[in-house]
Structure formats: C-alpha cells, structure tokens
mmCIF file of C-alpha atoms and ligand atoms in Angstrom:
data_model
loop_
_atom_site.group_PDB
_atom_site.id
_atom_site.type_symbol
_atom_site.label_atom_id
_atom_site.label_comp_id
_atom_site.label_asym_id
_atom_site.label_seq_id
_atom_site.Cartn_x
_atom_site.Cartn_y
_atom_site.Cartn_z
ATOM 1 C CA MET A 1 -29.445 -52.784 33.157
ATOM 2 C CA THR A 2 -32.156 -54.970 33.565
ATOM 3 C CA VAL A 3 -31.689 -58.483 34.590
ATOM 4 C CA PRO A 4 -34.429 -60.677 33.015
ATOM 5 C CA ILE A 5 -36.197 -63.115 35.497
ATOM 6 C CA PRO A 6 -38.544 -65.983 34.444
ATOM 7 C CA PRO A 7 -42.118 -65.042 33.897
ATOM 8 C CA LEU A 8 -44.009 -65.277 37.175
ATOM 9 C CA THR A 9 -47.498 -65.170 38.118
ATOM 10 C CA ILE A 10 -49.284 -64.379 41.328
ATOM 11 C CA GLY A 11 -49.627 -67.457 43.389
ATOM 12 C CA CYS A 12 -46.577 -69.151 42.126
ATOM 13 C CA GLN A 13 -43.765 -70.232 44.486
ATOM 14 C CA VAL A 14 -40.061 -69.295 44.078
ATOM 15 C CA GLN A 15 -36.993 -70.411 45.880
ATOM 16 C CA LEU A 16 -34.395 -67.600 46.874
ATOM 17 C CA ARG A 17 -30.744 -68.391 47.113
ATOM 18 C CA LYS A 18 -30.557 -67.103 50.958
ATOM 19 C CA ALA A 19 -33.124 -68.651 53.335
ATOM 20 C CA HIS A 20 -35.193 -66.349 55.500
ATOM 21 C CA PRO A 21 -34.328 -66.234 59.178
ATOM 22 C CA CYS A 22 -37.431 -68.393 59.888
ATOM 23 C CA GLY A 23 -35.705 -71.343 58.013
ATOM 24 C CA SER A 24 -37.793 -71.037 54.768
ATOM 25 C CA ALA A 25 -36.465 -70.227 51.286
ATOM 26 C CA VAL A 26 -39.737 -70.611 49.572
ATOM 27 C CA TRP A 27 -41.699 -67.578 48.823
ATOM 28 C CA VAL A 28 -45.271 -66.980 47.234
ATOM 29 C CA VAL A 29 -45.523 -64.172 44.549
ATOM 30 C CA THR A 30 -48.438 -61.790 45.823
ATOM 31 C CA ARG A 31 -47.847 -58.933 43.499
ATOM 32 C CA LEU A 32 -46.482 -58.182 40.258
ATOM 33 C CA GLY A 33 -45.265 -54.771 38.812
ATOM 34 C CA ALA A 34 -42.363 -52.479 38.816
ATOM 35 C CA ASP A 35 -41.595 -54.378 42.325
ATOM 36 C CA ILE A 36 -42.601 -57.948 42.996
ATOM 37 C CA GLY A 37 -44.323 -58.790 46.178
ATOM 38 C CA LEU A 38 -43.443 -61.852 48.054
ATOM 39 C CA ARG A 39 -44.625 -63.579 50.977
ATOM 40 C CA CYS A 40 -42.731 -66.044 52.853
ATOM 41 C CA VAL A 41 -44.447 -69.510 53.186
ATOM 42 C CA GLY A 42 -42.452 -70.099 56.686
ATOM 43 C CA CYS A 43 -43.538 -67.122 58.674
ATOM 44 C CA GLY A 44 -45.898 -65.095 56.442
ATOM 45 C CA ARG A 45 -43.781 -61.941 56.188
ATOM 46 C CA GLN A 46 -44.321 -60.043 53.024
ATOM 47 C CA VAL A 47 -41.702 -57.928 51.250
ATOM 48 C CA LEU A 48 -41.370 -56.104 48.103
ATOM 49 C CA LEU A 49 -38.318 -56.528 45.890
ATOM 50 C CA SER A 50 -37.434 -54.657 42.644
ATOM 51 C CA ARG A 51 -36.965 -56.898 39.618
ATOM 52 C CA ASN A 52 -33.178 -56.493 39.576
ATOM 53 C CA VAL A 53 -32.894 -57.415 43.339
ATOM 54 C CA LEU A 54 -35.118 -60.439 42.700
ATOM 55 C CA ALA A 55 -33.311 -61.329 39.788
ATOM 56 C CA LYS A 56 -30.122 -61.501 41.821
ATOM 57 C CA ARG A 57 -31.842 -63.576 44.668
ATOM 58 C CA LEU A 58 -33.982 -65.905 42.641
ATOM 59 C CA LYS A 59 -32.781 -69.436 42.820
ATOM 60 C CA ARG A 60 -35.560 -70.933 40.937
ATOM 61 C CA VAL A 61 -39.248 -71.076 40.252
ATOM 62 C CA LEU A 62 -40.956 -73.972 41.886
ATOM 63 C CA SER A 63 -44.278 -73.908 40.348
ATOM 64 C CA VAL A 64 -46.119 -71.649 37.661
ATOM 65 C CA GLU A 65 -49.800 -71.560 37.734
ATOM 66 C CA LYS A 66 -50.700 -70.681 34.229
ATOM 67 C CA THR A 67 -53.973 -69.248 34.990
ATOM 68 C CA ILE A 68 -55.495 -67.714 38.143
ATOM 69 C CA GLN A 69 -59.024 -68.705 37.994
ATOM 70 C CA LYS A 70 -61.818 -66.026 39.114
ATOM 71 C CA ASP A 71 -65.282 -66.414 38.883
ATOM 72 C CA SER A 72 -65.995 -66.256 35.248
ATOM 73 C CA GLU A 73 -69.715 -65.532 35.636
HETATM 74 ZN ZN1 ZN B 101 -39.839 -66.254 56.752
#
C-alpha cells in the first residue's frame, strides 16, 4: 500500500520526525523518482529513501519552490 506524500520538488526542504545524529532534522530534496534523494543540511550527507519510508518519517514540508529556473535561452 502506498502512503501519499505531499508533492515535492527538487530543492525544497523537508523536516523529518527524527533528527539526524548531526542535530539537524532538515533535509533538502535532491532527487525525485521511485526513491527520494535527500541531503542533510547539517552535515551534507545524502540518502535515498523510498516514498513509503519517507511518508512515515516526514514531519512537514518547510518550503516548496514552485519552479526550478533553468537557463531558458
Ligand atoms: Zn546530518
């Protein structure tokens, strides 16, 4: 059974229920797909979590950037 998670975009910050050992509970989304890539803002460690695991650990989404601006030229 798939647990829904809020829509995420690359670059948005999420807060997890449990803080990382470095003391930060805030992560930046670095990859979207079957697994979600997160980078800890405290120590820079990168992890991959399945959507189900993330749904259980996610506390809240701190910021959502609606568009990722790339060079449009
Ligand atoms: Zn950390």
